[in-house]
Amino acid sequence: MPQRFENNKFLRVFLPIYLIVMVLLYSLYLFLEKYRLEQAKERLLQGNLKEQDMILMDQLGKWPMYVEGAFFFIFIVTAVYLMIKYRKNRRHVTFFLVVNGFLFGSIYLLSFGLSRVLAITVGNVYQPIIVPTQFLIFLFIYTLLLRRRERQDRFVRQFDH
């Protein structure tokens, strides 16, 4: 962690906890997705599906979606909170965005290997990061535009004095 963040307890304590929660949610998503696929294969091999099987498969399909939603929700809430809390000091927000960029990039790259190991399609493996990555890109652009505007305002204020 850069030295300028060392004295900030929120980022020093919160960021590792945030990353652990995100990795745990992603791992839970993979576990549920793998379990759902195994159950589907098992039920299909048995032959004719009963109504109970269909209900079970429907429920098993919803759980990965809930975890994916929680993954996105935690990311959004954290990003919005940091954007509000550190609106005067964008370095903290930028650091958070970069850390998430590495997290999502790592998940994306690992998804190719994980899809082979877990026998899950690669799209399903990186599904939880698709929407958060799009929002992350939006936040990067928004942060860059804010920084540019702040620099222009400082430049204009120099000549006003």
Coordinates of C-alpha atoms in Angstrom, one line a residue:
M1 CA 0.0 0.0 0.0
P2 CA 1.4 3.4 -0.9
Q3 CA 2.9 5.4 2.0
R4 CA 0.5 8.3 1.7
F5 CA -2.4 5.8 2.6
E6 CA -0.6 4.3 5.6
N7 CA -2.1 6.8 8.1
N8 CA -5.6 6.3 6.7
K9 CA -7.2 3.6 8.9
F10 CA -10.2 3.3 6.7
L11 CA -8.3 2.2 3.6
R12 CA -5.7 0.3 5.6
V13 CA -8.3 -1.7 7.5
F14 CA -11.3 -1.6 5.2
L15 CA -9.7 -2.4 1.8
P16 CA -8.2 -5.8 2.9
I17 CA -11.6 -6.7 4.4
Y18 CA -13.4 -5.6 1.3
L19 CA -11.1 -7.7 -0.9
I20 CA -11.5 -10.8 1.3
V21 CA -15.3 -10.4 1.2
M22 CA -15.2 -10.0 -2.6
V23 CA -13.0 -13.0 -3.1
L24 CA -15.1 -15.1 -0.7
L25 CA -18.3 -14.1 -2.6
Y26 CA -16.7 -15.0 -5.9
S27 CA -15.6 -18.3 -4.5
L28 CA -19.1 -19.0 -3.2
Y29 CA -20.4 -18.1 -6.7
L30 CA -18.1 -20.7 -8.3
F31 CA -19.0 -23.3 -5.7
L32 CA -22.8 -22.8 -6.3
E33 CA -22.4 -22.7 -10.1
K34 CA -20.4 -26.0 -10.0
Y35 CA -22.9 -27.6 -7.6
R36 CA -25.8 -26.5 -9.9
L37 CA -24.2 -28.0 -12.9
E38 CA -23.4 -31.2 -11.2
Q39 CA -27.0 -31.5 -10.0
A40 CA -28.3 -30.8 -13.4
K41 CA -26.2 -33.5 -15.0
E42 CA -27.2 -36.0 -12.3
R43 CA -30.9 -35.3 -12.8
L44 CA -30.6 -35.5 -16.5
L45 CA -28.8 -38.9 -16.3
Q46 CA -31.6 -40.2 -14.2
G47 CA -34.0 -39.8 -17.1
N48 CA -37.4 -38.2 -16.7
L49 CA -37.4 -35.1 -14.6
K50 CA -40.0 -34.8 -11.8
E51 CA -41.6 -31.6 -10.7
Q52 CA -39.5 -31.7 -7.6
D53 CA -36.4 -31.8 -9.7
M54 CA -37.5 -28.8 -11.7
I55 CA -38.2 -26.8 -8.6
L56 CA -34.8 -27.8 -7.2
M57 CA -33.0 -26.8 -10.4
D58 CA -34.9 -23.5 -10.4
Q59 CA -33.7 -22.8 -6.8
L60 CA -30.2 -23.9 -7.5
G61 CA -30.1 -21.5 -10.5
K62 CA -31.2 -18.5 -8.3
W63 CA -28.5 -18.9 -5.7
P64 CA -25.5 -18.0 -8.0
M65 CA -27.6 -15.0 -9.2
Y66 CA -28.0 -13.8 -5.6
V67 CA -24.3 -14.1 -4.9
E68 CA -23.5 -12.3 -8.1
G69 CA -26.0 -9.5 -7.1
A70 CA -24.3 -9.3 -3.7
F71 CA -20.9 -9.0 -5.4
F72 CA -22.1 -6.1 -7.5
F73 CA -24.0 -4.5 -4.6
I74 CA -21.0 -4.5 -2.3
F75 CA -18.8 -3.0 -5.1
I76 CA -21.4 -0.3 -5.9
V77 CA -22.1 0.7 -2.3
T78 CA -18.3 0.8 -1.5
A79 CA -17.5 2.8 -4.6
V80 CA -20.3 5.3 -4.1
Y81 CA -19.4 5.7 -0.4
L82 CA -15.8 6.4 -1.3
M83 CA -16.8 8.8 -4.0
I84 CA -18.8 10.8 -1.5
K85 CA -16.4 10.5 1.5
Y86 CA -13.3 11.3 -0.5
R87 CA -14.7 13.8 -3.0
K88 CA -12.0 16.3 -2.0
N89 CA -9.2 13.7 -2.1
R90 CA -9.6 11.7 -5.3
R91 CA -6.4 9.7 -4.7
H92 CA -8.2 7.4 -2.3
V93 CA -10.9 6.7 -4.9
T94 CA -8.4 6.2 -7.7
F95 CA -6.5 3.8 -5.5
F96 CA -9.7 1.9 -4.8
L97 CA -10.5 1.8 -8.5
V98 CA -7.1 0.6 -9.4
V99 CA -7.3 -2.2 -6.8
N100 CA -10.6 -3.3 -8.2
G101 CA -9.2 -3.1 -11.7
F102 CA -6.5 -5.6 -10.6
L103 CA -9.1 -7.8 -8.8
F104 CA -11.5 -7.9 -11.8
G105 CA -8.6 -8.4 -14.3
S106 CA -7.2 -11.2 -12.2
I107 CA -10.6 -12.9 -12.0
Y108 CA -11.0 -12.5 -15.8
L109 CA -7.6 -14.1 -16.5
L110 CA -8.1 -16.8 -13.9
S111 CA -11.5 -17.6 -15.4
F112 CA -9.9 -19.3 -18.4
G113 CA -8.0 -21.8 -16.2
L114 CA -10.8 -22.2 -13.7
S115 CA -13.3 -23.0 -16.4
R116 CA -11.2 -26.0 -17.4
V117 CA -10.6 -27.2 -13.9
L118 CA -14.2 -26.8 -12.8
A119 CA -15.8 -27.8 -16.0
I120 CA -17.8 -24.7 -16.1
T121 CA -18.1 -22.5 -19.3
V122 CA -15.7 -19.6 -19.2
G123 CA -18.6 -17.1 -19.5
N124 CA -20.2 -18.5 -16.3
V125 CA -16.9 -18.2 -14.5
Y126 CA -16.4 -14.5 -15.1
Q127 CA -20.1 -13.6 -15.1
P128 CA -20.0 -11.9 -11.7
I129 CA -17.5 -9.3 -12.9
I130 CA -19.1 -8.3 -16.2
V131 CA -21.4 -5.5 -14.9
P132 CA -19.0 -4.4 -12.1
T133 CA -16.2 -4.0 -14.7
Q134 CA -18.5 -1.8 -16.8
F135 CA -19.3 0.3 -13.8
L136 CA -15.6 0.4 -12.9
I137 CA -14.7 1.8 -16.4
F138 CA -17.4 4.4 -16.0
L139 CA -16.0 5.4 -12.6
F140 CA -12.5 5.6 -14.0
I141 CA -13.7 7.9 -16.8
Y142 CA -15.8 10.0 -14.3
T143 CA -12.8 10.3 -12.0
L144 CA -10.5 11.4 -14.8
L145 CA -13.0 14.0 -16.0
L146 CA -13.3 15.4 -12.4
R147 CA -9.6 15.6 -12.1
R148 CA -9.3 17.4 -15.4
R149 CA -12.0 19.9 -14.4
E150 CA -10.3 20.5 -11.0
R151 CA -7.0 21.1 -12.8
Q152 CA -8.7 23.6 -15.2
D153 CA -10.3 25.3 -12.3
R154 CA -6.9 25.6 -10.5
F155 CA -5.3 26.9 -13.7
V156 CA -8.1 29.6 -14.1
R157 CA -7.8 30.6 -10.4
Q158 CA -4.1 31.2 -10.9
F159 CA -4.8 34.0 -13.4
D160 CA -7.7 35.4 -11.4
H161 CA -5.4 36.6 -8.6

